[in-house]
Coordinates of C-alpha atoms in Angstrom, one line a residue:
Chain A
X1 CA 54.1 -226.0 -82.9
X2 CA 50.3 -225.6 -82.7
X3 CA 50.6 -223.0 -80.0
X4 CA 48.8 -219.7 -79.7
X5 CA 49.6 -216.2 -78.4
X6 CA 47.0 -213.5 -77.7
X7 CA 47.9 -209.9 -77.3
X8 CA 45.5 -207.2 -76.1
X9 CA 47.0 -204.0 -77.4
X10 CA 45.6 -201.3 -75.2
X11 CA 48.4 -198.8 -75.5
X12 CA 49.1 -196.4 -78.4
X13 CA 52.8 -195.8 -77.7
X14 CA 55.5 -196.3 -80.2
X15 CA 57.7 -198.3 -77.9
X16 CA 55.0 -200.6 -76.6
X17 CA 53.7 -201.1 -80.2
X18 CA 57.3 -202.1 -81.1
X19 CA 57.4 -204.7 -78.3
X20 CA 54.0 -206.2 -79.4
X21 CA 54.9 -206.4 -83.1
X22 CA 58.4 -207.8 -82.5
X23 CA 56.8 -210.5 -80.3
X24 CA 54.1 -211.1 -83.0
X25 CA 56.7 -211.4 -85.8
X26 CA 59.0 -213.7 -83.7
X27 CA 56.1 -215.9 -82.7
X28 CA 55.0 -216.4 -86.4
X29 CA 58.6 -217.3 -87.3
X30 CA 58.4 -220.3 -84.9
X31 CA 54.9 -221.2 -86.2
X32 CA 52.9 -219.8 -83.2
X33 CA 49.5 -218.5 -84.1
X34 CA 49.1 -214.9 -83.1
X35 CA 46.0 -212.7 -82.5
X36 CA 46.3 -209.0 -81.6
X37 CA 43.1 -207.4 -80.3
X38 CA 43.5 -203.6 -80.6
X39 CA 41.5 -201.7 -78.0
X40 CA 41.4 -198.1 -76.8
X41 CA 44.6 -196.3 -77.7
X42 CA 45.7 -199.4 -79.5
X43 CA 43.4 -198.5 -82.3
X44 CA 46.0 -195.8 -83.3
X45 CA 48.2 -198.6 -84.6
X46 CA 45.7 -199.8 -87.3
X47 CA 44.3 -196.6 -88.8
X48 CA 44.8 -196.6 -92.6
X49 CA 46.0 -193.1 -93.3
X50 CA 44.7 -193.4 -96.9
X51 CA 41.2 -194.2 -95.8
X52 CA 40.4 -191.7 -93.0
X53 CA 37.0 -190.1 -93.3
X54 CA 35.0 -187.6 -91.3
X55 CA 31.7 -189.0 -92.6
X56 CA 29.2 -190.1 -89.9
X57 CA 31.4 -188.6 -87.1
X58 CA 30.1 -186.3 -84.4
X59 CA 31.9 -183.1 -83.7
X60 CA 33.8 -184.6 -80.8
X61 CA 34.7 -187.7 -82.9
X62 CA 36.0 -185.5 -85.7
X63 CA 38.1 -183.5 -83.3
X64 CA 39.4 -186.7 -81.7
X65 CA 40.2 -188.2 -85.1
X66 CA 42.2 -185.2 -86.1
X67 CA 44.1 -184.8 -82.8
X68 CA 45.4 -188.3 -82.7
X69 CA 48.2 -189.9 -84.8
X70 CA 47.1 -190.8 -88.2
X71 CA 50.1 -193.0 -89.0
X72 CA 51.8 -195.7 -87.0
X73 CA 55.2 -193.9 -87.3
X74 CA 53.6 -190.8 -85.6
X75 CA 52.9 -192.6 -82.3
X76 CA 54.5 -191.0 -79.3
X77 CA 56.8 -192.8 -76.8
X78 CA 55.3 -194.0 -73.5
X79 CA 58.2 -192.4 -71.7
X80 CA 58.5 -189.1 -73.5
X81 CA 59.6 -187.5 -70.2
X82 CA 61.7 -190.4 -69.0
X83 CA 64.9 -188.7 -68.1
X84 CA 64.1 -186.3 -71.0
X85 CA 64.8 -188.8 -73.8
X86 CA 62.6 -188.2 -76.9
X87 CA 61.3 -190.4 -79.6
X88 CA 63.7 -188.9 -82.1
X89 CA 66.6 -190.1 -80.2
X90 CA 65.2 -193.6 -79.9
X91 CA 64.4 -193.8 -83.6
X92 CA 67.9 -192.5 -84.4
X93 CA 69.4 -195.2 -82.2
X94 CA 67.2 -197.8 -83.9
X95 CA 68.6 -196.7 -87.3
X96 CA 72.2 -196.8 -86.0
X97 CA 71.7 -200.4 -84.9
X98 CA 70.0 -201.4 -88.2
X99 CA 66.7 -202.0 -86.5
X100 CA 63.7 -201.5 -88.9
X101 CA 61.1 -198.9 -87.9
X102 CA 57.7 -199.8 -86.4
X103 CA 55.9 -199.7 -89.7
X104 CA 58.2 -202.4 -91.0
X105 CA 57.3 -204.7 -88.1
X106 CA 53.6 -204.0 -88.8
X107 CA 54.1 -204.9 -92.5
X108 CA 55.9 -208.1 -91.4
X109 CA 53.1 -209.0 -89.0
X110 CA 50.5 -208.6 -91.8
X111 CA 52.6 -210.6 -94.2
X112 CA 53.1 -213.4 -91.8
X113 CA 49.4 -213.8 -91.1
X114 CA 49.0 -212.3 -87.6
X115 CA 45.3 -212.0 -86.9
X116 CA 44.3 -208.4 -86.5
X117 CA 41.1 -207.6 -84.6
X118 CA 39.7 -204.2 -83.5
X119 CA 37.6 -203.8 -80.3
X120 CA 34.0 -203.0 -81.4
X121 CA 33.2 -200.9 -78.3
X122 CA 36.4 -198.9 -78.6
X123 CA 35.6 -198.2 -82.3
X124 CA 32.1 -197.0 -81.3
X125 CA 33.3 -194.7 -78.5
X126 CA 36.2 -193.2 -80.6
X127 CA 34.0 -193.0 -83.7
X128 CA 36.2 -195.1 -85.9
X129 CA 34.5 -197.2 -88.6
X130 CA 36.0 -200.5 -89.9
X131 CA 36.4 -198.7 -93.3
X132 CA 39.0 -196.4 -91.7
X133 CA 41.2 -199.3 -90.5
X134 CA 43.7 -201.5 -92.3
X135 CA 42.1 -203.9 -94.7
X136 CA 43.4 -206.9 -92.7
X137 CA 41.6 -205.8 -89.5
X138 CA 38.2 -207.2 -88.5
X139 CA 36.0 -205.6 -85.8
X140 CA 35.0 -208.0 -83.1
X141 CA 33.6 -207.9 -79.5
X142 CA 35.3 -208.3 -76.1
X143 CA 33.6 -211.7 -75.9
X144 CA 35.4 -212.8 -79.1
X145 CA 38.7 -211.6 -77.7
X146 CA 38.1 -213.6 -74.5
X147 CA 37.1 -216.8 -76.2
X148 CA 40.3 -216.6 -78.3
X149 CA 42.4 -215.7 -75.3
X150 CA 41.1 -218.6 -73.3
X151 CA 42.4 -221.0 -75.9
X152 CA 45.8 -219.3 -76.1
X153 CA 49.1 -220.4 -74.4
X154 CA 50.2 -216.8 -73.8
X155 CA 48.1 -213.8 -73.1
X156 CA 49.6 -210.4 -72.7
X157 CA 48.1 -207.0 -72.0
X158 CA 50.3 -204.3 -73.5
Chain B
X1 CA 55.1 -227.3 -57.4
X2 CA 56.8 -227.6 -60.8
X3 CA 55.1 -224.5 -62.1
X4 CA 56.6 -221.6 -64.0
X5 CA 56.1 -217.8 -64.2
X6 CA 57.4 -215.6 -67.0
X7 CA 57.6 -211.8 -66.7
X8 CA 58.4 -209.5 -69.6
X9 CA 59.7 -206.5 -67.8
X10 CA 59.2 -203.6 -70.3
X11 CA 58.8 -200.8 -67.9
X12 CA 61.6 -198.9 -66.1
X13 CA 59.4 -197.5 -63.3
X14 CA 60.1 -197.9 -59.6
X15 CA 56.6 -199.0 -58.7
X16 CA 56.2 -201.4 -61.6
X17 CA 59.7 -202.9 -60.8
X18 CA 58.5 -203.3 -57.2
X19 CA 55.4 -205.2 -58.4
X20 CA 57.5 -207.5 -60.6
X21 CA 60.2 -208.2 -58.0
X22 CA 57.7 -208.8 -55.2
X23 CA 55.8 -211.3 -57.4
X24 CA 59.1 -213.0 -58.4
X25 CA 60.3 -213.3 -54.7
X26 CA 56.9 -214.6 -53.6
X27 CA 56.8 -217.1 -56.5
X28 CA 60.2 -218.5 -55.5
X29 CA 59.1 -218.9 -51.9
X30 CA 56.4 -221.3 -53.0
X31 CA 58.8 -223.1 -55.4
X32 CA 57.6 -221.6 -58.6
X33 CA 60.3 -221.2 -61.3
X34 CA 60.6 -217.6 -62.4
X35 CA 62.1 -216.0 -65.5
X36 CA 62.2 -212.2 -66.0
X37 CA 63.0 -211.0 -69.5
X38 CA 64.1 -207.4 -69.3
X39 CA 63.4 -205.4 -72.5
X40 CA 63.3 -201.7 -73.4
X41 CA 63.1 -199.5 -70.3
X42 CA 63.2 -202.7 -68.2
X43 CA 67.0 -202.8 -68.9
X44 CA 67.3 -199.9 -66.4
X45 CA 66.7 -202.5 -63.6
X46 CA 69.7 -204.6 -64.3
X47 CA 72.5 -202.1 -65.0
X48 CA 75.5 -202.8 -62.7
X49 CA 76.5 -199.3 -61.5
X50 CA 80.0 -200.5 -60.9
X51 CA 80.5 -201.8 -64.4
X52 CA 79.2 -199.0 -66.6
X53 CA 81.4 -198.2 -69.5
X54 CA 81.4 -195.7 -72.4
X55 CA 83.6 -197.9 -74.6
X56 CA 82.2 -199.0 -78.0
X57 CA 79.3 -196.6 -77.6
X58 CA 78.1 -194.2 -80.3
X59 CA 77.6 -190.5 -79.3
X60 CA 73.8 -191.1 -78.9
X61 CA 74.3 -194.2 -76.9
X62 CA 76.7 -192.4 -74.5
X63 CA 74.2 -189.6 -74.0
X64 CA 71.4 -192.1 -73.5
X65 CA 73.5 -194.1 -71.0
X66 CA 74.2 -191.0 -69.0
X67 CA 70.7 -189.6 -69.1
X68 CA 69.1 -192.7 -67.7
X69 CA 69.1 -194.1 -64.1
X70 CA 72.3 -195.9 -63.3
X71 CA 71.0 -197.6 -60.2
X72 CA 67.7 -199.4 -59.5
X73 CA 66.9 -197.1 -56.6
X74 CA 67.1 -194.1 -59.0
X75 CA 64.1 -195.3 -61.1
X76 CA 61.2 -192.9 -61.3
X77 CA 57.6 -193.6 -60.4
X78 CA 55.2 -194.4 -63.3
X79 CA 52.8 -192.0 -61.7
X80 CA 55.0 -189.0 -60.8
X81 CA 52.2 -186.7 -61.6
X82 CA 49.4 -188.8 -60.2
X83 CA 47.7 -186.3 -58.0
X84 CA 51.2 -184.8 -57.5
X85 CA 52.5 -187.6 -55.3
X86 CA 56.2 -188.1 -55.7
X87 CA 58.5 -191.0 -55.3
X88 CA 60.0 -189.6 -52.1
X89 CA 56.6 -189.8 -50.5
X90 CA 56.1 -193.4 -51.5
X91 CA 59.6 -194.4 -50.4
X92 CA 59.0 -192.7 -47.1
X93 CA 55.7 -194.6 -46.7
X94 CA 57.4 -197.8 -47.5
X95 CA 59.9 -197.1 -44.8
X96 CA 57.2 -196.3 -42.3
X97 CA 55.5 -199.6 -42.9
X98 CA 58.8 -201.5 -42.8
X99 CA 58.7 -202.5 -46.4
X100 CA 62.2 -203.0 -47.9
X101 CA 63.4 -200.8 -50.8
X102 CA 63.4 -202.0 -54.4
X103 CA 67.1 -203.0 -54.3
X104 CA 66.4 -205.4 -51.5
X105 CA 63.8 -207.2 -53.6
X106 CA 66.3 -207.4 -56.4
X107 CA 68.9 -208.9 -54.1
X108 CA 66.3 -211.3 -52.9
X109 CA 65.3 -212.4 -56.4
X110 CA 68.9 -212.9 -57.3
X111 CA 69.6 -215.0 -54.2
X112 CA 66.4 -217.1 -54.7
X113 CA 67.5 -218.0 -58.2
X114 CA 65.1 -216.0 -60.4
X115 CA 66.3 -216.3 -64.0
X116 CA 67.4 -212.9 -65.3
X117 CA 67.5 -212.4 -69.1
X118 CA 68.1 -209.2 -71.1
X119 CA 66.6 -208.7 -74.5
X120 CA 69.3 -208.8 -77.2
X121 CA 67.6 -206.3 -79.6
X122 CA 67.0 -203.8 -76.8
X123 CA 70.6 -204.0 -75.7
X124 CA 71.7 -203.3 -79.3
X125 CA 69.4 -200.4 -79.8
X126 CA 70.2 -198.8 -76.4
X127 CA 73.9 -199.6 -76.7
X128 CA 74.2 -201.7 -73.5
X129 CA 76.7 -204.6 -73.5
X130 CA 76.3 -207.7 -71.4
X131 CA 79.4 -206.6 -69.4
X132 CA 77.5 -203.5 -68.1
X133 CA 74.7 -205.6 -66.7
X134 CA 74.4 -207.6 -63.4
X135 CA 76.6 -210.7 -63.4
X136 CA 73.5 -212.9 -63.1
X137 CA 72.0 -211.6 -66.4
X138 CA 72.3 -213.4 -69.7
X139 CA 71.4 -211.7 -73.0
X140 CA 68.9 -213.7 -75.1
X141 CA 66.6 -213.2 -78.1
X142 CA 62.9 -212.6 -78.2
X143 CA 62.5 -216.1 -79.6
X144 CA 64.2 -217.5 -76.4
X145 CA 61.7 -215.4 -74.4
X146 CA 58.8 -216.8 -76.3
X147 CA 59.8 -220.4 -76.0
X148 CA 60.2 -220.1 -72.3
X149 CA 56.9 -218.1 -71.9
X150 CA 55.0 -220.8 -73.9
X151 CA 56.0 -223.4 -71.2
X152 CA 55.0 -221.1 -68.3
X153 CA 51.8 -221.2 -66.3
X154 CA 51.7 -217.4 -65.9
X155 CA 52.9 -214.8 -68.3
X156 CA 52.8 -211.1 -67.4
X157 CA 53.8 -208.0 -69.4
X158 CA 54.8 -205.3 -66.9
Chain C
X1 CA 32.7 -223.2 -69.0
X2 CA 34.8 -223.9 -65.9
X3 CA 37.5 -221.5 -67.0
X4 CA 39.2 -218.8 -64.9
X5 CA 40.6 -215.3 -65.6
X6 CA 42.9 -213.5 -63.2
X7 CA 43.6 -209.8 -63.5
X8 CA 46.3 -208.0 -61.5
X9 CA 45.0 -204.4 -61.5
X10 CA 48.1 -202.3 -60.8
X11 CA 47.0 -199.1 -62.6
X12 CA 44.7 -196.4 -61.2
X13 CA 43.7 -195.0 -64.6
X14 CA 40.2 -194.5 -65.7
X15 CA 40.8 -196.0 -69.2
X16 CA 42.7 -199.0 -67.9
X17 CA 40.1 -199.6 -65.2
X18 CA 37.5 -199.5 -67.9
X19 CA 39.4 -202.2 -69.9
X20 CA 39.7 -204.4 -66.9
X21 CA 36.1 -204.1 -65.8
X22 CA 34.7 -204.6 -69.3
X23 CA 36.7 -207.8 -69.6
X24 CA 35.5 -208.9 -66.1
X25 CA 31.9 -208.3 -67.0
X26 CA 32.2 -210.0 -70.3
X27 CA 33.9 -213.0 -68.8
X28 CA 31.2 -213.5 -66.2
X29 CA 28.6 -213.3 -69.0
X30 CA 30.1 -216.4 -70.6
X31 CA 30.5 -218.1 -67.2
X32 CA 34.2 -217.6 -66.7
X33 CA 35.3 -217.1 -63.1
X34 CA 37.1 -213.8 -62.5
X35 CA 39.4 -212.6 -59.8
X36 CA 40.8 -209.1 -59.7
X37 CA 43.7 -208.4 -57.4
X38 CA 44.0 -204.7 -56.8
X39 CA 47.5 -203.5 -56.0
X40 CA 49.3 -200.2 -55.8
X41 CA 47.4 -197.6 -57.8
X42 CA 44.7 -200.2 -58.4
X43 CA 43.5 -199.7 -54.8
X44 CA 42.0 -196.4 -56.0
X45 CA 39.3 -198.4 -57.8
X46 CA 37.9 -199.9 -54.7
X47 CA 37.9 -197.2 -52.1
X48 CA 34.4 -196.8 -50.6
X49 CA 33.8 -193.0 -50.6
X50 CA 31.3 -193.4 -47.8
X51 CA 33.7 -195.2 -45.5
X52 CA 36.9 -193.2 -45.7
X53 CA 38.6 -192.5 -42.4
X54 CA 41.7 -190.8 -41.2
X55 CA 41.9 -192.9 -38.0
X56 CA 45.1 -194.8 -37.5
X57 CA 46.8 -193.0 -40.4
X58 CA 50.3 -191.4 -40.2
X59 CA 50.6 -187.8 -41.4
X60 CA 51.9 -189.0 -44.8
X61 CA 49.1 -191.6 -45.2
X62 CA 46.5 -188.9 -44.4
X63 CA 48.0 -186.6 -47.0
X64 CA 48.2 -189.5 -49.5
X65 CA 44.6 -190.5 -48.8
X66 CA 43.4 -187.0 -49.4
X67 CA 45.4 -186.3 -52.5
X68 CA 44.3 -189.4 -54.3
X69 CA 40.9 -189.9 -56.0
X70 CA 38.2 -190.9 -53.5
X71 CA 35.7 -192.2 -56.1
X72 CA 36.1 -194.4 -59.1
X73 CA 34.7 -191.7 -61.4
X74 CA 37.4 -189.4 -60.3
X75 CA 40.2 -191.5 -61.7
X76 CA 42.4 -189.8 -64.3
X77 CA 43.2 -191.0 -67.8
X78 CA 46.5 -192.8 -68.4
X79 CA 46.9 -190.6 -71.5
X80 CA 46.0 -187.2 -70.1
X81 CA 48.6 -185.6 -72.3
X82 CA 48.2 -187.9 -75.3
X83 CA 47.7 -185.4 -78.1
X84 CA 46.0 -183.2 -75.5
X85 CA 42.8 -185.1 -75.2
X86 CA 41.4 -185.0 -71.7
X87 CA 39.1 -187.3 -69.7
X88 CA 36.2 -185.0 -70.2
X89 CA 36.2 -185.6 -73.9
X90 CA 36.4 -189.3 -73.6
X91 CA 33.6 -189.5 -71.0
X92 CA 31.6 -187.3 -73.4
X93 CA 32.2 -189.6 -76.3
X94 CA 31.2 -192.6 -74.1
X95 CA 27.9 -190.8 -73.3
X96 CA 27.4 -190.1 -77.0
X97 CA 27.8 -193.8 -77.9
X98 CA 25.6 -194.9 -75.0
X99 CA 28.5 -196.5 -73.2
X100 CA 27.9 -196.7 -69.4
X101 CA 30.4 -194.9 -67.1
X102 CA 33.2 -196.8 -65.2
X103 CA 31.1 -197.0 -62.0
X104 CA 28.4 -198.9 -63.9
X105 CA 30.9 -201.5 -65.0
X106 CA 32.1 -201.8 -61.3
X107 CA 28.6 -202.2 -60.1
X108 CA 28.0 -204.9 -62.8
X109 CA 31.2 -206.7 -61.9
X110 CA 30.1 -206.8 -58.2
X111 CA 26.6 -208.0 -59.1
X112 CA 28.0 -210.7 -61.4
X113 CA 30.2 -212.1 -58.6
X114 CA 33.7 -211.0 -59.7
X115 CA 36.1 -211.9 -56.9
X116 CA 37.6 -208.6 -55.6
X117 CA 40.9 -208.8 -53.6
X118 CA 43.1 -206.1 -52.3
X119 CA 46.9 -206.5 -52.0
X120 CA 47.9 -206.6 -48.3
X121 CA 51.3 -205.0 -48.8
X122 CA 49.9 -202.2 -50.9
X123 CA 47.3 -201.5 -48.3
X124 CA 50.0 -201.3 -45.6
X125 CA 52.2 -199.0 -47.6
X126 CA 49.4 -196.7 -48.6
X127 CA 47.7 -196.8 -45.2
X128 CA 44.4 -198.1 -46.4
X129 CA 42.4 -200.4 -44.0
X130 CA 40.0 -203.1 -45.2
X131 CA 37.2 -201.0 -43.6
X132 CA 37.8 -198.2 -46.1
X133 CA 37.3 -200.5 -49.1
X134 CA 34.2 -201.7 -50.8
X135 CA 32.3 -204.4 -48.7
X136 CA 32.9 -207.0 -51.4
X137 CA 36.7 -206.7 -51.2
X138 CA 38.9 -209.0 -49.1
X139 CA 42.6 -208.2 -48.3
X140 CA 44.9 -211.0 -49.3
X141 CA 48.7 -211.5 -49.9
X142 CA 50.7 -211.7 -53.1
X143 CA 51.0 -215.4 -52.4
X144 CA 47.2 -215.8 -52.5
X145 CA 47.2 -213.9 -55.8
X146 CA 49.9 -216.2 -57.3
X147 CA 48.2 -219.4 -56.2
X148 CA 44.9 -218.3 -57.8
X149 CA 46.7 -217.0 -61.0
X150 CA 48.5 -220.3 -61.4
X151 CA 45.1 -222.0 -61.7
X152 CA 43.7 -219.5 -64.1
X153 CA 43.5 -219.8 -67.9
X154 CA 44.2 -216.1 -68.5
X155 CA 46.4 -213.8 -66.5
X156 CA 46.7 -210.1 -67.3
X157 CA 48.7 -207.3 -65.6
X158 CA 46.8 -204.1 -66.3

């Protein structure tokens, strides 16, 4: 199809990550190129829980790294308080309707060749090094994101 | 004008719904085609309060259906806690400035021929059937959304 | 480059404002035209703290004007409760990594000629007059936003 989709993944919420990764998987299935640029809270989606390290971190960065979700399945819902519904309930309803969990959509996206980029500035502020992220992720600048987004047919900020 | 706008309505907040429907109405007034794809919490905007049914629902789906807003005017604000301002205050200020309520913008969008689509996967997870949604809404897949969005001049994730 | 980016700034959060203004600054550095349309909570980014006035405001508008952040640096985080991390910590981490504060990115965007527009309807509902906003900001309609966005290569809703 020779079309491209660019997603700026700002949010670190389970439900929004689900939306982004379902779109990314679906796009690859119809041969659309996909790049996801993870920035700010979005970095929480691409931490490799086997490679976390406290080396070279300031005290605040260490605290931050330990307070935030270390695994994609641990992400909270954007609407925790929305009429009181919790993530447990949603995940249970996903199981009931045979919908795979978030981590399966991440695995699918990686297998299908979705381009995974992490925002350099966000990594610097939050104290994450490229070594702590999934192997498939490259750290790039906001300018790199923009140049890619300008050539895309769809751009979404999630 | 032969232009198209595609909105992925993910959020179920009163203020974000207002933004989406004002954009949709305005776009139709200048002859721009509009499709809104309601997913996740966005489904709360298109429930038909006269056609809700507990049939074929699991226990969790029943609870979910009853805990969530049944009418578009019952949606909460995305910023309930934002400096303590509540929805009541905003709605009052809308009245004071002669701005119609959200339901009027929904009615306008329906009358002006905005294409209303519901996400199939979201309906399945949340246990909503097409029969419970507004008559004008059709249930479609994420792939259908993407194909339409790829042909649009504007794509927004709200 | 003769390309354009259009941002609809709906949110009034410190972190989302940071994302929008970093993108705007970066785009200008590679000669991309940028328009930011501030609507709803986004108006909080462009109040001029030296020009606030209670004149011509209803009682509700006065209360609203006084309850909401008067300066861009006072904006809250979208994820105040996200694992308990507060804005203070983020701002501290920004300082540690020599990242300028939000107000510096706003100043940069103004200097680099980012087009700043405020949503007319939002101003009316919230009771803000053009006189209370930054000098560089013009009040325009949703239709003006749409016509500009339709001609842009990137459209983001933040």
